[in-house]
Amino acid sequence: MATVKKLINDPQTVVAESVEGFGLAHADLVAVHTDPLYVARAGGARAGKVGLVSGGGSGHEPLHAGFVGLGMLDAAVPGAMFTSPTPDQIAPALQAADAGAGVLAIVKNYTGDVLNFETAAELADAEGVTVRSVVVNDDVAVEDSLYTAGRRGVAGTVAVEKIAGAAAERGDDLDAVVAVAEKVIANVRSMGVALTACTVPHAGKPSFDLPEDEIEIGIGIHGEPGRHRIPLASADEITEMLLTAVADDLVLAPGEKVLLFVNGMGGTPASELYVVYRRARALLSERGVEVTRSLVGNYVTSLEMQGASVTVLRLDEELTALWDAPVHTAALRW
Amino acid sequence: MATVKKLINDPQTVVAESVEGFGLAHADLVAVHTDPLYVARAGGARAGKVGLVSGGGSGHEPLHAGFVGLGMLDAAVPGAMFTSPTPDQIAPALQAADAGAGVLAIVKNYTGDVLNFETAAELADAEGVTVRSVVVNDDVAVEDSLYTAGRRGVAGTVAVEKIAGAAAERGDDLDAVVAVAEKVIANVRSMGVALTACTVPHAGKPSFDLPEDEIEIGIGIHGEPGRHRIPLASADEITEMLLTAVADDLVLAPGEKVLLFVNGMGGTPASELYVVYRRARALLSERGVEVTRSLVGNYVTSLEMQGASVTVLRLDEELTALWDAPVHTAALRW
């Protein structure tokens, strides 16, 4: 008997059942390993290719398992809801992704994720796997946060995984893939807004309280506090707050080219994301910045939270070509 | 000043602004016509190809504009939120989609849509465009409904648009494309569940009341009444109600192959959709039915409604090949 209004059977089994369903639906792309739980590419690692692994708490789908496949990740490690995966889970995924050229771990900047990936890298190293890590910290909202020292890692992670994945796929060695990933991290910034909270199944109640006439600017993807709460505002006003913070932090100059990514937090209709996109694009245009690539949709979610984030990635020819390279995953495909 | 907690500026402009943003984000795929409002393929109709047009009330994104592109629709006509597009809007879209081989209109079974597409077809006919129509009525929940005589058209529409689109793309003539569309309609069934209602922007309040401990089985995509309200149940129990109704209506026999499509209503996390998929697939397996193709995600939504629908399409070799044919749209791509 369900006790929280969700399409689940049991808060204790929701992640395992969901990942099992994901594996069944996408058996052409992925293989699900259940003990410990991780998702790898169907067919395994391609000899000589640098392996890419990411992971983190569940509840942010399609991140990360939705990005396992050609041109992106080799393995993804889903933790419990909003909870870091354990080192014992991560280490086998790192080993599975190793095809002799080493592995890059892409870690979002949450203390638990960073620590557990470090420990897992040591475990994998003891088995002869060379592991390098990058930490994504694109959220400009706040320095230090509930689960983070420094800035949080949010939707920019998609760009890191896509572009580093393309670099690995074209045959770059581990140093080069790390360098590309660091280049993306240096040039990507995000900020989000929450209109509503979300409910983690085992908690059974919303992760924070947000009054009916207030929204939170700079929200974290686990509901961590943002910059401030403000009265309900128009989409154009909200978008300007987000885009201005992001573009200012990036120090975007007229004439630059960018990827504009409007990410849904899970419970926001697609129609609203395009309203945000429209305004963000106009604001960039006013700054003389050209949007040459776009992504709009639910890619890094917070369960059913209503809200969105705006991510901008400064592009050059190399990053554009790697963004455009073929990708064949459950959530991103071209 | 916003008066409803949504990422919008004004209920009167949300559709136009959203479609404008959609057009900017996907300028490689679509061209947005603003007066009257419709979305067509970038580059226009390909000479000699049967044109495909669909449309309906907005609020169900990515349906229909998200399916404009190679291998699927030639044009989509978005009405106001949950409101049929007008004949004056539809007729130019039919004309734009005509490349000399006639046009198929794919209409969901709502009285307003059916009437307005009929009138538009007459207007287009007067301009020399041959228009044929099919009416999608896959929702097994109820006969006759708030806006419908007969069964409602819901998520099965995606399969009709994809498969008829592939038939048109390979060069089938209008009679043949109509026949393929009718074959999909004859073999596709759906049923949905709502956990929460949704709020149409200009209404400013939820479209119906659903107590905190109840869900509605057989809900329509505009919140039309379903079969019954029941106390909150587990995902497995809910999925069994939906899948059983669908599979029984289809009279699925052991040994048959199907597409299993779990559609999110907009506000349900992807993780929950895969929990539903897992159970639906197991239930089909118990019936000896093989799932050979799958689709899981938000494709026919009801704004931010929490809930899901289960769609099953009986497949043969022809329908499978057409499903597999290349598609290049904002929301479906392979």
XYZ file of C-alpha atoms in Angstrom:
668
model
C 0.000 0.000 0.000
C 1.499 3.240 -1.122
C 1.752 6.004 1.456
C 2.969 8.822 -0.753
C 1.182 10.000 -3.897
C 3.637 8.648 -6.438
C 3.728 5.900 -9.049
C 5.919 3.661 -6.914
C 5.553 0.435 -5.005
C 7.864 0.999 -2.075
C 10.340 3.796 -1.317
C 12.942 1.122 -0.577
C 12.685 -0.504 -4.002
C 11.851 2.394 -6.310
C 15.390 2.943 -7.584
C 16.066 -0.735 -8.270
C 12.705 -1.219 -9.984
C 13.084 1.931 -12.024
C 16.574 1.035 -13.199
C 15.358 -2.474 -14.024
C 12.591 -0.983 -16.161
C 15.075 1.369 -17.780
C 17.294 -1.557 -18.685
C 14.388 -3.491 -20.193
C 13.201 -0.514 -22.233
C 16.680 0.259 -23.562
C 18.278 -3.168 -23.846
C 19.777 -2.149 -27.194
C 21.798 0.541 -25.399
C 22.485 -0.556 -21.841
C 23.029 -3.493 -19.533
C 21.946 -3.175 -15.903
C 24.131 -4.761 -13.235
C 22.189 -5.312 -10.060
C 24.697 -6.298 -7.383
C 26.007 -3.697 -6.996
C 23.689 -1.496 -9.030
C 25.164 0.263 -12.047
C 24.313 0.731 -15.713
C 26.877 0.060 -18.449
C 26.804 0.171 -22.214
C 25.391 -2.936 -23.848
C 28.304 -4.768 -25.381
C 30.810 -3.399 -22.890
C 33.772 -1.086 -23.258
C 35.386 -0.603 -26.677
C 39.055 -1.619 -26.581
C 41.427 1.330 -26.401
C 38.756 3.951 -25.742
C 38.919 6.091 -22.601
C 36.004 5.084 -20.388
C 33.572 7.670 -19.006
C 31.689 7.100 -15.771
C 29.328 9.326 -13.864
C 26.818 8.849 -11.094
C 25.052 10.445 -8.200
C 21.850 10.336 -6.262
C 18.742 9.155 -8.090
C 15.817 11.487 -8.674
C 17.579 13.549 -11.355
C 16.677 11.337 -14.324
C 17.538 11.092 -17.148
C 20.875 12.022 -15.520
C 23.006 9.845 -15.509
C 21.843 6.475 -16.884
C 19.965 8.194 -19.697
C 23.330 9.333 -21.033
C 24.971 5.916 -21.266
C 25.695 4.969 -24.853
C 27.699 5.807 -27.945
C 29.327 9.218 -27.718
C 28.620 9.770 -24.049
C 29.006 7.663 -20.885
C 30.245 4.093 -20.590
C 28.659 3.574 -17.184
C 26.398 5.372 -14.712
C 25.982 4.693 -11.014
C 22.603 5.550 -9.481
C 22.549 6.078 -5.725
C 19.442 6.002 -3.584
C 17.110 8.976 -4.081
C 19.106 12.204 -3.574
C 21.871 10.085 -1.984
C 25.392 9.509 -3.273
C 26.201 6.065 -4.655
C 28.600 4.072 -2.478
C 32.255 3.401 -3.309
C 31.435 -0.317 -3.555
C 28.948 0.548 -6.280
C 31.168 2.989 -8.135
C 34.368 0.917 -8.210
C 32.930 -1.960 -10.317
C 31.488 0.601 -12.735
C 34.935 2.182 -13.107
C 36.416 -1.259 -13.749
C 33.700 -2.121 -16.266
C 34.367 1.102 -18.167
C 38.088 0.468 -18.420
C 39.209 -0.804 -21.792
C 42.901 -0.273 -21.276
C 43.013 3.497 -21.796
C 41.915 4.593 -18.341
C 38.691 6.064 -17.043
C 37.412 9.582 -16.489
C 34.960 10.007 -13.618
C 32.629 12.973 -14.009
C 31.527 14.022 -10.535
C 29.007 16.680 -9.572
C 30.251 18.811 -6.700
C 28.473 17.326 -3.694
C 30.648 16.297 -0.773
C 29.306 12.742 -0.673
C 29.770 12.222 -4.392
C 33.290 13.641 -4.330
C 34.366 11.500 -1.362
C 32.774 8.304 -2.628
C 34.188 8.692 -6.127
C 37.634 9.294 -4.567
C 37.409 6.146 -2.497
C 36.120 4.187 -5.478
C 38.997 5.464 -7.623
C 41.431 4.128 -5.014
C 39.664 0.755 -5.043
C 39.768 0.636 -8.837
C 43.406 1.747 -8.876
C 44.245 -1.196 -6.660
C 42.772 -3.365 -9.432
C 44.999 -1.698 -12.008
C 42.538 0.827 -13.409
C 43.808 4.367 -13.999
C 41.105 6.808 -12.913
C 41.076 10.580 -13.326
C 38.262 12.766 -12.055
C 36.732 16.103 -12.891
C 34.302 17.923 -10.623
C 31.441 19.871 -12.205
C 30.534 23.069 -10.334
C 28.468 25.138 -12.753
C 25.806 26.520 -10.377
C 26.521 30.213 -9.838
C 23.734 30.667 -7.283
C 25.780 30.261 -4.109
C 29.257 29.473 -2.806
C 29.075 26.521 -0.417
C 25.724 24.895 0.170
C 23.910 22.255 2.142
C 25.907 19.333 0.698
C 28.683 21.193 -1.086
C 31.914 23.090 -0.484
C 32.301 25.569 -3.340
C 29.708 25.703 -6.089
C 27.202 22.944 -6.796
C 27.189 20.838 -9.959
C 23.908 20.936 -11.854
C 22.697 20.877 -15.468
C 26.064 21.818 -16.958
C 26.972 18.194 -16.255
C 25.103 17.211 -19.415
C 27.461 19.317 -21.517
C 30.522 17.862 -19.776
C 29.313 14.295 -20.358
C 28.344 14.947 -23.988
C 31.499 16.746 -25.020
C 34.004 14.632 -23.075
C 32.132 11.578 -24.383
C 32.640 12.731 -27.958
C 36.330 13.338 -27.290
C 36.718 9.817 -25.915
C 34.780 8.381 -28.834
C 37.052 10.023 -31.417
C 40.055 8.426 -29.743
C 41.500 11.117 -27.477
C 43.746 9.737 -24.729
C 42.952 10.179 -21.031
C 44.921 13.425 -20.633
C 43.149 14.911 -23.613
C 39.686 13.829 -22.466
C 40.372 15.318 -19.034
C 41.494 18.558 -20.681
C 38.313 18.777 -22.768
C 36.136 18.084 -19.733
C 37.967 20.798 -17.758
C 37.510 23.182 -20.653
C 33.753 22.627 -20.592
C 33.673 23.067 -16.817
C 35.588 26.336 -17.134
C 33.081 27.658 -19.651
C 29.678 26.475 -18.397
C 27.439 28.154 -15.818
C 23.884 27.544 -14.609
C 21.261 28.879 -12.247
C 17.804 27.570 -11.430
C 14.455 28.529 -9.957
C 11.916 26.468 -8.029
C 8.200 27.147 -8.106
C 7.414 24.115 -5.948
C 9.307 21.631 -3.804
C 9.496 17.909 -4.500
C 8.929 14.886 -2.307
C 11.575 12.211 -1.863
C 9.672 8.898 -1.615
C 11.162 7.702 1.666
C 10.728 11.145 3.256
C 7.050 11.199 2.335
C 6.770 14.977 2.534
C 8.108 17.926 0.507
C 11.822 18.574 0.978
C 11.158 22.209 1.871
C 8.258 24.631 2.210
C 7.589 27.191 -0.461
C 4.532 29.387 0.074
C 1.939 29.517 -2.710
C 2.939 33.060 -3.688
C 6.734 32.688 -3.498
C 9.462 31.168 -5.634
C 13.105 30.451 -4.878
C 15.819 31.872 -7.125
C 19.039 29.861 -7.214
C 17.548 26.623 -5.889
C 19.733 23.516 -5.756
C 18.646 20.277 -7.410
C 18.010 18.732 -3.995
C 16.107 21.772 -2.818
C 19.188 23.343 -1.220
C 18.609 27.014 -0.434
C 19.216 29.453 -3.267
C 19.920 33.165 -3.303
C 16.568 34.454 -2.174
C 12.869 33.922 -2.149
C 10.805 36.430 -4.040
C 7.118 36.905 -4.736
C 5.833 35.131 -7.815
C 7.142 36.935 -10.902
C 6.688 36.676 -14.651
C 8.677 34.188 -16.722
C 10.515 37.069 -18.374
C 11.494 38.571 -15.032
C 12.642 35.214 -13.637
C 14.570 34.389 -16.790
C 16.360 37.716 -16.638
C 17.510 36.997 -13.060
C 18.854 33.590 -14.056
C 20.419 34.571 -17.370
C 22.017 37.725 -15.982
C 23.678 35.821 -13.138
C 24.956 33.171 -15.522
C 26.144 35.505 -18.266
C 27.809 37.895 -15.825
C 29.676 35.062 -14.121
C 30.854 33.791 -17.518
C 31.897 37.352 -18.467
C 30.356 36.862 -21.898
C 31.562 39.347 -24.474
C 29.764 40.580 -27.598
C 30.477 38.346 -30.564
C 30.819 35.164 -28.538
C 28.893 32.015 -29.462
C 27.119 29.861 -26.892
C 25.009 26.808 -26.263
C 21.781 27.855 -24.506
C 20.276 25.055 -22.445
C 16.958 25.488 -20.633
C 16.489 22.545 -18.319
C 13.214 21.508 -16.724
C 13.272 20.434 -13.082
C 10.739 17.659 -13.762
C 7.277 19.071 -13.173
C 7.274 22.056 -15.502
C 5.413 21.788 -18.816
C 7.555 21.913 -21.956
C 5.556 24.932 -23.111
C 6.885 26.943 -20.157
C 10.489 25.923 -20.823
C 10.193 27.404 -24.304
C 8.839 30.654 -22.843
C 12.004 30.807 -20.726
C 14.183 29.889 -23.710
C 12.626 32.676 -25.795
C 13.477 35.332 -23.228
C 16.954 33.977 -22.422
C 17.787 34.040 -26.103
C 16.576 37.625 -26.471
C 18.689 38.699 -23.493
C 21.782 37.057 -24.967
C 21.065 38.750 -28.261
C 20.894 42.108 -26.449
C 24.401 41.370 -25.155
C 25.603 40.632 -28.668
C 25.994 36.936 -27.845
C 24.965 34.449 -30.532
C 23.132 31.247 -29.612
C 24.454 28.671 -32.062
C 23.331 25.503 -30.254
C 20.268 24.858 -28.083
C 18.855 22.251 -25.755
C 15.433 22.482 -24.081
C 13.869 19.790 -21.920
C 14.024 17.721 -18.750
C 17.625 16.513 -18.489
C 18.691 17.130 -14.875
C 15.547 16.969 -12.794
C 14.542 17.081 -9.150
C 11.764 14.504 -9.186
C 8.494 16.401 -9.754
C 9.788 19.836 -8.771
C 8.318 22.662 -10.826
C 11.016 25.003 -12.000
C 13.788 25.360 -14.524
C 17.428 26.240 -14.862
C 19.311 28.202 -17.479
C 22.727 26.936 -18.558
C 25.093 28.738 -20.908
C 28.208 27.128 -22.370
C 30.735 29.310 -24.189
C 31.483 27.559 -27.472
C 34.479 27.533 -29.757
C 34.959 25.419 -32.874
C 36.254 22.414 -30.975
C 33.444 22.341 -28.404
C 30.843 22.908 -31.123
C 32.157 20.001 -33.187
C 32.211 17.717 -30.133
C 28.664 18.800 -29.193
C 27.539 17.988 -32.741
C 29.219 14.572 -32.815
C 26.849 11.596 -32.927
C 25.283 10.502 -29.659
C 23.079 7.500 -29.120
C 21.679 7.269 -25.612
C 18.195 6.950 -24.124
C 17.876 10.676 -23.438
C 20.117 12.366 -26.008
C 20.354 11.139 -29.567
C 21.503 12.593 -32.865
C 2.535 40.315 -12.806
C 1.859 36.616 -12.831
C -1.217 35.440 -10.992
C -0.782 31.697 -11.355
C 2.318 29.811 -10.223
C 3.724 29.027 -13.645
C 6.702 30.077 -15.755
C 4.576 32.284 -17.990
C 4.101 35.981 -18.614
C 0.413 36.165 -19.447
C -2.199 33.436 -20.003
C -3.202 35.227 -23.195
C 0.272 35.087 -24.736
C 1.719 31.851 -23.370
C 1.010 29.738 -26.461
C 2.374 32.289 -28.924
C 5.490 32.914 -26.823
C 6.086 29.221 -26.290
C 5.748 28.394 -29.976
C 8.040 31.309 -30.812
C 10.648 29.910 -28.425
C 10.172 26.447 -29.894
C 10.778 27.819 -33.367
C 13.953 29.608 -32.268
C 15.308 26.525 -30.493
C 14.601 24.230 -33.446
C 15.128 26.504 -36.435
C 16.945 23.666 -38.213
C 13.715 21.625 -38.138
C 10.736 23.966 -38.182
C 9.442 27.332 -39.324
C 6.798 29.048 -37.190
C 4.036 30.949 -38.974
C 2.436 33.468 -36.683
C -0.667 34.773 -38.453
C -2.368 32.410 -38.243
C -0.254 30.319 -35.877
C 1.074 27.002 -37.184
C 4.397 25.166 -37.324
C 5.726 23.699 -40.579
C 8.874 21.903 -41.565
C 11.814 24.169 -42.300
C 12.330 24.128 -46.046
C 8.684 23.408 -46.775
C 6.929 20.408 -48.293
C 8.906 17.937 -50.398
C 7.452 17.739 -53.914
C 5.343 14.643 -54.503
C 5.232 13.550 -50.848
C 1.890 13.152 -49.092
C 1.668 15.889 -46.469
C 0.842 15.085 -42.841
C -0.832 17.613 -40.569
C -2.014 17.340 -37.004
C -3.038 19.760 -34.323
C -5.141 20.288 -31.265
C -5.266 22.245 -28.073
C -1.958 23.312 -26.561
C -0.828 21.973 -23.193
C 0.014 18.487 -24.499
C 3.578 19.244 -25.624
C 5.613 17.886 -27.298
C 2.440 16.863 -29.181
C 2.101 18.045 -31.971
C 4.789 20.591 -32.938
C 7.498 18.404 -31.395
C 6.729 15.835 -34.090
C 7.197 18.090 -37.110
C 10.152 16.995 -39.201
C 11.579 14.283 -41.392
C 9.622 11.047 -41.131
C 6.707 12.481 -39.193
C 4.509 15.597 -39.569
C 4.762 18.342 -42.180
C 2.791 20.811 -40.084
C 1.224 21.138 -36.642
C -1.482 23.532 -35.521
C -1.478 24.525 -31.839
C -4.756 25.830 -30.466
C -5.106 27.822 -27.283
C -4.520 25.806 -24.093
C -6.820 22.756 -24.121
C -8.783 24.423 -26.952
C -9.135 23.248 -30.545
C -7.323 25.250 -33.212
C -9.646 27.211 -35.492
C -10.424 26.289 -39.113
C -8.740 29.527 -40.216
C -5.571 28.291 -38.529
C -5.768 24.732 -39.805
C -6.542 25.465 -43.469
C -3.267 27.324 -44.190
C -1.343 24.502 -42.520
C -3.077 21.984 -44.789
C -2.185 24.123 -47.801
C 1.419 24.493 -46.650
C 1.733 20.724 -46.284
C 0.434 20.017 -49.770
C 3.147 19.201 -52.272
C 0.846 17.896 -54.979
C 0.114 14.473 -53.489
C -2.595 15.487 -51.050
C -2.648 15.800 -47.283
C -3.590 13.507 -44.434
C -4.999 15.208 -41.347
C -4.490 13.233 -38.138
C -7.201 14.296 -35.704
C -7.653 13.277 -32.087
C -11.254 12.448 -31.317
C -12.525 15.607 -29.636
C -15.650 17.164 -31.078
C -14.072 20.590 -31.553
C -11.005 19.168 -33.280
C -13.092 16.954 -35.561
C -15.426 19.790 -36.578
C -12.688 22.356 -37.076
C -10.523 20.009 -39.110
C -13.589 19.175 -41.272
C -14.284 22.830 -41.936
C -10.609 23.472 -42.628
C -10.518 20.571 -45.073
C -13.404 22.151 -46.966
C -11.581 25.480 -47.055
C -8.407 23.800 -48.304
C -10.368 21.761 -50.839
C -11.727 25.016 -52.257
C -8.077 25.968 -52.831
C -7.435 22.720 -54.689
C -5.879 20.695 -51.855
C -7.035 17.095 -51.476
C -7.440 16.361 -47.758
C -8.203 13.040 -46.125
C -8.638 12.622 -42.384
C -8.234 9.914 -39.800
C -9.560 10.171 -36.267
C -7.499 8.672 -33.436
C -9.611 7.127 -30.662
C -7.259 4.904 -28.682
C -8.426 5.648 -25.129
C -10.320 2.587 -23.870
C -11.318 4.215 -20.575
C -14.796 5.403 -21.540
C -17.241 5.643 -24.442
C -18.280 9.272 -24.949
C -16.764 11.903 -22.725
C -16.814 15.565 -21.853
C -15.640 16.743 -25.287
C -15.962 13.520 -27.265
C -18.504 11.246 -28.925
C -17.026 7.746 -28.934
C -13.566 7.139 -27.523
C -11.009 9.877 -26.893
C -7.736 10.171 -28.771
C -4.668 10.198 -26.540
C -1.064 8.938 -26.602
C -1.649 6.461 -29.436
C -1.573 9.538 -31.658
C 2.229 9.463 -31.470
C 2.272 6.030 -33.089
C -0.147 7.132 -35.809
C 1.952 10.198 -36.609
C 5.252 8.275 -36.559
C 4.131 5.361 -38.679
C 1.993 7.264 -41.182
C 4.833 9.774 -41.406
C 7.264 7.026 -42.331
C 4.840 5.708 -44.955
C 4.559 9.166 -46.504
C 8.322 9.610 -46.385
C 8.951 6.370 -48.285
C 6.642 7.599 -51.044
C 3.285 5.937 -50.361
C 0.372 7.692 -52.068
C -2.485 9.264 -50.120
C -4.677 6.147 -50.156
C -1.804 4.054 -48.857
C -0.870 6.526 -46.123
C -4.517 6.653 -45.010
C -4.598 2.860 -44.939
C -1.472 2.657 -42.788
C -2.823 5.291 -40.401
C -6.120 3.383 -40.110
C -4.184 0.190 -39.459
C -2.348 1.811 -36.555
C -5.609 3.211 -35.180
C -7.195 -0.237 -35.362
C -4.325 -1.749 -33.405
C -3.474 0.816 -30.734
C -5.105 1.285 -27.330
C -4.321 3.399 -24.287
C -5.500 4.177 -20.779
C -4.215 6.673 -18.244
C -4.212 7.560 -14.579
C -4.041 10.929 -12.844
C -2.496 11.441 -9.434
C -3.028 15.198 -9.545
C -4.946 17.684 -11.649
C -3.338 20.425 -13.720
C -4.019 24.133 -13.998
C -4.808 25.785 -17.318
C -3.153 29.230 -17.197
C -6.228 31.311 -18.016
C -8.392 29.299 -15.603
C -5.930 29.919 -12.781
C -7.110 26.933 -10.751
C -6.900 23.147 -11.088
C -9.182 21.715 -13.767
C -10.716 19.294 -11.261
C -10.399 18.284 -7.621
C -8.626 15.110 -6.662
C -8.345 14.439 -2.926
C -4.863 13.833 -1.514
C -5.568 10.118 -1.012
C -7.346 9.379 -4.309
C -6.320 8.835 -7.911
C -8.413 8.706 -11.067
C -8.199 5.670 -13.350
C -8.998 6.341 -17.005
C -8.470 10.099 -16.861
C -8.633 12.104 -20.086
C -5.792 14.362 -21.146
C -7.886 17.427 -20.324
C -8.919 16.001 -16.983
C -12.133 14.487 -18.366
C -13.633 11.969 -15.966
C -12.254 8.441 -16.174
C -13.670 5.127 -15.078
C -13.462 5.570 -11.349
C -11.635 7.120 -8.470
C -9.863 4.790 -6.143
C -7.736 5.144 -3.042
C -4.033 5.616 -3.678
C -2.579 2.285 -4.850
C 0.852 0.918 -5.690
C 2.414 1.439 -9.109
C 2.096 -2.287 -9.804
C -1.617 -2.295 -8.963
C -2.294 0.809 -11.049
C -0.285 -0.522 -13.963
C -2.234 -3.773 -13.895
C -5.536 -1.865 -14.139
C -4.289 0.120 -17.125
C -2.519 -2.688 -18.951
C -5.358 -5.164 -18.437
C -7.932 -2.779 -19.871
C -5.727 -2.032 -22.861
C -4.666 -5.604 -23.584
C -8.193 -6.974 -23.180
C -9.627 -4.390 -25.542
C -6.932 -5.235 -28.108
C -7.672 -8.966 -27.614
C -3.954 -9.669 -27.550
C -3.082 -13.305 -28.153
C 0.007 -15.205 -27.014
C 2.819 -14.934 -29.508
C 1.920 -11.453 -30.659
C 4.500 -8.661 -30.755
C 3.802 -5.155 -29.518
C 5.142 -1.669 -28.977
C 4.828 -0.785 -25.284
C 4.628 2.948 -24.701
C 4.507 4.414 -21.195
C 3.655 8.082 -21.474
C 4.112 10.658 -18.744
C 1.366 13.237 -18.233
C 3.924 15.973 -17.590
C 4.588 16.127 -13.849
C 5.651 12.546 -13.158
C 9.360 11.803 -12.706
C 10.966 9.602 -15.359
C 11.941 7.147 -12.634
C 8.266 6.432 -11.961
C 7.486 5.910 -15.644
C 10.090 3.146 -15.723
C 8.524 1.506 -12.660
C 5.251 1.411 -14.618
C 7.028 0.144 -17.739
C 8.655 -2.675 -15.779
C 5.316 -3.957 -14.509
C 3.478 -3.503 -17.815
C 6.138 -5.485 -19.555
C 5.948 -8.292 -17.000
C 2.165 -8.445 -17.394
C 2.474 -8.667 -21.177
C 5.047 -11.394 -20.758
C 2.611 -13.320 -18.536
C 0.145 -13.161 -21.434
C 2.782 -14.508 -23.814
C 3.016 -11.170 -25.595
C 6.458 -10.018 -26.660
C 7.488 -6.372 -26.332
C 9.702 -5.745 -29.354
C 9.648 -1.934 -29.337
C 9.425 0.530 -26.437
C 8.890 4.189 -25.779
C 8.982 5.793 -22.312
C 8.676 9.505 -21.608
C 6.578 12.655 -21.773
C 5.073 12.709 -25.260
C 1.377 13.532 -24.800
C 1.122 15.576 -21.649
C -1.502 17.463 -19.698
C 0.561 20.435 -18.562
C 1.974 19.576 -15.126
C -0.468 16.758 -14.331
C 1.076 13.885 -12.379
C 0.137 10.580 -13.913
C 0.878 8.279 -16.800
C -0.762 6.321 -19.552
C -0.027 2.907 -20.989
C -0.303 2.453 -24.748
C 0.045 -0.846 -26.590
C 0.333 -1.119 -30.374
C 0.045 -4.528 -32.028
C 2.974 -4.808 -34.407
C 3.533 -6.723 -37.611
C 6.575 -6.531 -39.876
C 5.263 -3.540 -41.803
C 4.417 -1.459 -38.723
C 7.719 -2.401 -37.085
C 9.710 -1.311 -40.133
C 7.811 1.974 -40.320
C 8.318 2.575 -36.585
C 12.048 1.942 -37.062
C 12.355 4.255 -40.063
C 14.418 7.407 -39.478
C 12.700 10.289 -37.706
C 14.168 13.707 -37.082
C 11.935 15.930 -34.987
C 12.384 17.925 -31.791
C 10.844 15.223 -29.606
C 11.470 11.956 -31.457
C 14.717 11.282 -33.259
C 16.501 8.208 -34.554
